[in-house]
């Protein structure tokens, strides 16, 4: 798609077209696992790549320049980002991929993929995220209400609170 930068698009095509990989679809859309590795995370990237390859999961790694040499030896496709701050590149890549019609399961480089992850996704919302909560109310969140008479006609408000979403494992669905 024209919304995906050329270098990222070429890497994505290599991942999605690889005959040895599974072709997951979530909610009818193609999907890929994305991770990002900064300097000092080479060992975690090696472990992540090995499990993704063993599970035949389509995976793409964004890597800082200091990690590019290590990433070139791995069994997953990697893209070296132009700056050492891979966090910025991660969000740009997620936006570009989702905007281009590809679902993105972002997993921190330290995440352990014990099974192909796409079967665990529901694909019924734009965003699915992991939680660190144990209790159902904390995991699912709850509606918080407020009443402030000084606000006049708009004195009542409600907000959804989910305090324990984990930003290191989430799925963004293209809609």
PDB file of C-alpha atoms in Angstrom, residues 13-80:
ATOM      1  CA  UNK A  13       6.300  -8.504   1.586  1.00  0.00           C
ATOM      2  CA  UNK A  14       9.263 -10.769   2.342  1.00  0.00           C
ATOM      3  CA  UNK A  15       7.603 -11.856   5.582  1.00  0.00           C
ATOM      4  CA  UNK A  16       4.059 -12.272   4.267  1.00  0.00           C
ATOM      5  CA  UNK A  17       5.138 -14.042   1.083  1.00  0.00           C
ATOM      6  CA  UNK A  18       7.569 -16.506   2.712  1.00  0.00           C
ATOM      7  CA  UNK A  19       6.253 -19.970   1.770  1.00  0.00           C
ATOM      8  CA  UNK A  20       7.504 -21.633   4.944  1.00  0.00           C
ATOM      9  CA  UNK A  21       5.534 -19.336   7.270  1.00  0.00           C
ATOM     10  CA  UNK A  22       1.959 -19.591   8.452  1.00  0.00           C
ATOM     11  CA  UNK A  23      -0.465 -17.184   6.795  1.00  0.00           C
ATOM     12  CA  UNK A  24      -2.479 -15.961   9.770  1.00  0.00           C
ATOM     13  CA  UNK A  25      -5.574 -13.904   9.295  1.00  0.00           C
ATOM     14  CA  UNK A  26      -7.306 -12.123  12.151  1.00  0.00           C
ATOM     15  CA  UNK A  27     -10.785 -10.913  11.363  1.00  0.00           C
ATOM     16  CA  UNK A  28     -10.149 -11.686   7.696  1.00  0.00           C
ATOM     17  CA  UNK A  29      -6.993  -9.537   7.509  1.00  0.00           C
ATOM     18  CA  UNK A  30      -3.359 -10.598   7.127  1.00  0.00           C
ATOM     19  CA  UNK A  31      -1.277 -10.181  10.270  1.00  0.00           C
ATOM     20  CA  UNK A  32       2.354 -10.051  11.360  1.00  0.00           C
ATOM     21  CA  UNK A  33       4.242 -10.078  14.667  1.00  0.00           C
ATOM     22  CA  UNK A  34       6.361  -6.966  15.105  1.00  0.00           C
ATOM     23  CA  UNK A  35       9.116  -6.467  17.648  1.00  0.00           C
ATOM     24  CA  UNK A  36      11.725  -3.786  18.210  1.00  0.00           C
ATOM     25  CA  UNK A  37      15.254  -4.175  19.549  1.00  0.00           C
ATOM     26  CA  UNK A  38      17.485  -1.443  20.899  1.00  0.00           C
ATOM     27  CA  UNK A  39      21.206  -1.601  21.592  1.00  0.00           C
ATOM     28  CA  UNK A  40      21.944  -4.174  24.274  1.00  0.00           C
ATOM     29  CA  UNK A  41      18.968  -6.381  23.398  1.00  0.00           C
ATOM     30  CA  UNK A  42      20.775  -8.675  20.980  1.00  0.00           C
ATOM     31  CA  UNK A  43      20.378 -11.840  23.082  1.00  0.00           C
ATOM     32  CA  UNK A  44      16.666 -11.215  23.577  1.00  0.00           C
ATOM     33  CA  UNK A  45      16.299 -10.641  19.833  1.00  0.00           C
ATOM     34  CA  UNK A  46      18.079 -13.921  19.092  1.00  0.00           C
ATOM     35  CA  UNK A  47      15.702 -15.824  21.408  1.00  0.00           C
ATOM     36  CA  UNK A  48      12.637 -14.039  20.010  1.00  0.00           C
ATOM     37  CA  UNK A  49      13.693 -14.764  16.415  1.00  0.00           C
ATOM     38  CA  UNK A  50      14.408 -18.425  17.175  1.00  0.00           C
ATOM     39  CA  UNK A  51      10.964 -19.001  18.696  1.00  0.00           C
ATOM     40  CA  UNK A  52       9.158 -17.054  15.969  1.00  0.00           C
ATOM     41  CA  UNK A  53      10.957 -19.109  13.316  1.00  0.00           C
ATOM     42  CA  UNK A  54      10.291 -22.398  15.125  1.00  0.00           C
ATOM     43  CA  UNK A  55       6.582 -21.534  15.340  1.00  0.00           C
ATOM     44  CA  UNK A  56       6.570 -20.462  11.655  1.00  0.00           C
ATOM     45  CA  UNK A  57       5.098 -17.111  12.688  1.00  0.00           C
ATOM     46  CA  UNK A  58       5.494 -14.191  10.272  1.00  0.00           C
ATOM     47  CA  UNK A  59       7.702 -11.838  12.288  1.00  0.00           C
ATOM     48  CA  UNK A  60       9.390  -8.567  11.548  1.00  0.00           C
ATOM     49  CA  UNK A  61      12.002  -6.875  13.759  1.00  0.00           C
ATOM     50  CA  UNK A  62      12.795  -3.184  13.829  1.00  0.00           C
ATOM     51  CA  UNK A  63      16.365  -2.816  15.032  1.00  0.00           C
ATOM     52  CA  UNK A  64      18.599   0.024  16.132  1.00  0.00           C
ATOM     53  CA  UNK A  65      21.775   0.549  14.073  1.00  0.00           C
ATOM     54  CA  UNK A  66      23.856  -1.060  16.835  1.00  0.00           C
ATOM     55  CA  UNK A  67      21.802  -4.268  16.508  1.00  0.00           C
ATOM     56  CA  UNK A  68      21.705  -4.449  12.702  1.00  0.00           C
ATOM     57  CA  UNK A  69      24.698  -6.810  12.362  1.00  0.00           C
ATOM     58  CA  UNK A  70      23.174  -9.296  14.809  1.00  0.00           C
ATOM     59  CA  UNK A  71      19.752  -9.011  13.164  1.00  0.00           C
ATOM     60  CA  UNK A  72      21.182  -9.805   9.729  1.00  0.00           C
ATOM     61  CA  UNK A  73      22.113 -13.300  10.972  1.00  0.00           C
ATOM     62  CA  UNK A  74      18.658 -14.140  12.335  1.00  0.00           C
ATOM     63  CA  UNK A  75      15.921 -16.334  10.829  1.00  0.00           C
ATOM     64  CA  UNK A  76      13.390 -13.456  10.751  1.00  0.00           C
ATOM     65  CA  UNK A  77      13.253 -10.367   8.562  1.00  0.00           C
ATOM     66  CA  UNK A  78      14.615  -7.201  10.136  1.00  0.00           C
ATOM     67  CA  UNK A  79      14.652  -3.542   9.200  1.00  0.00           C
ATOM     68  CA  UNK A  80      17.340  -1.220  10.565  1.00  0.00           C
TER      69      UNK A  80
END
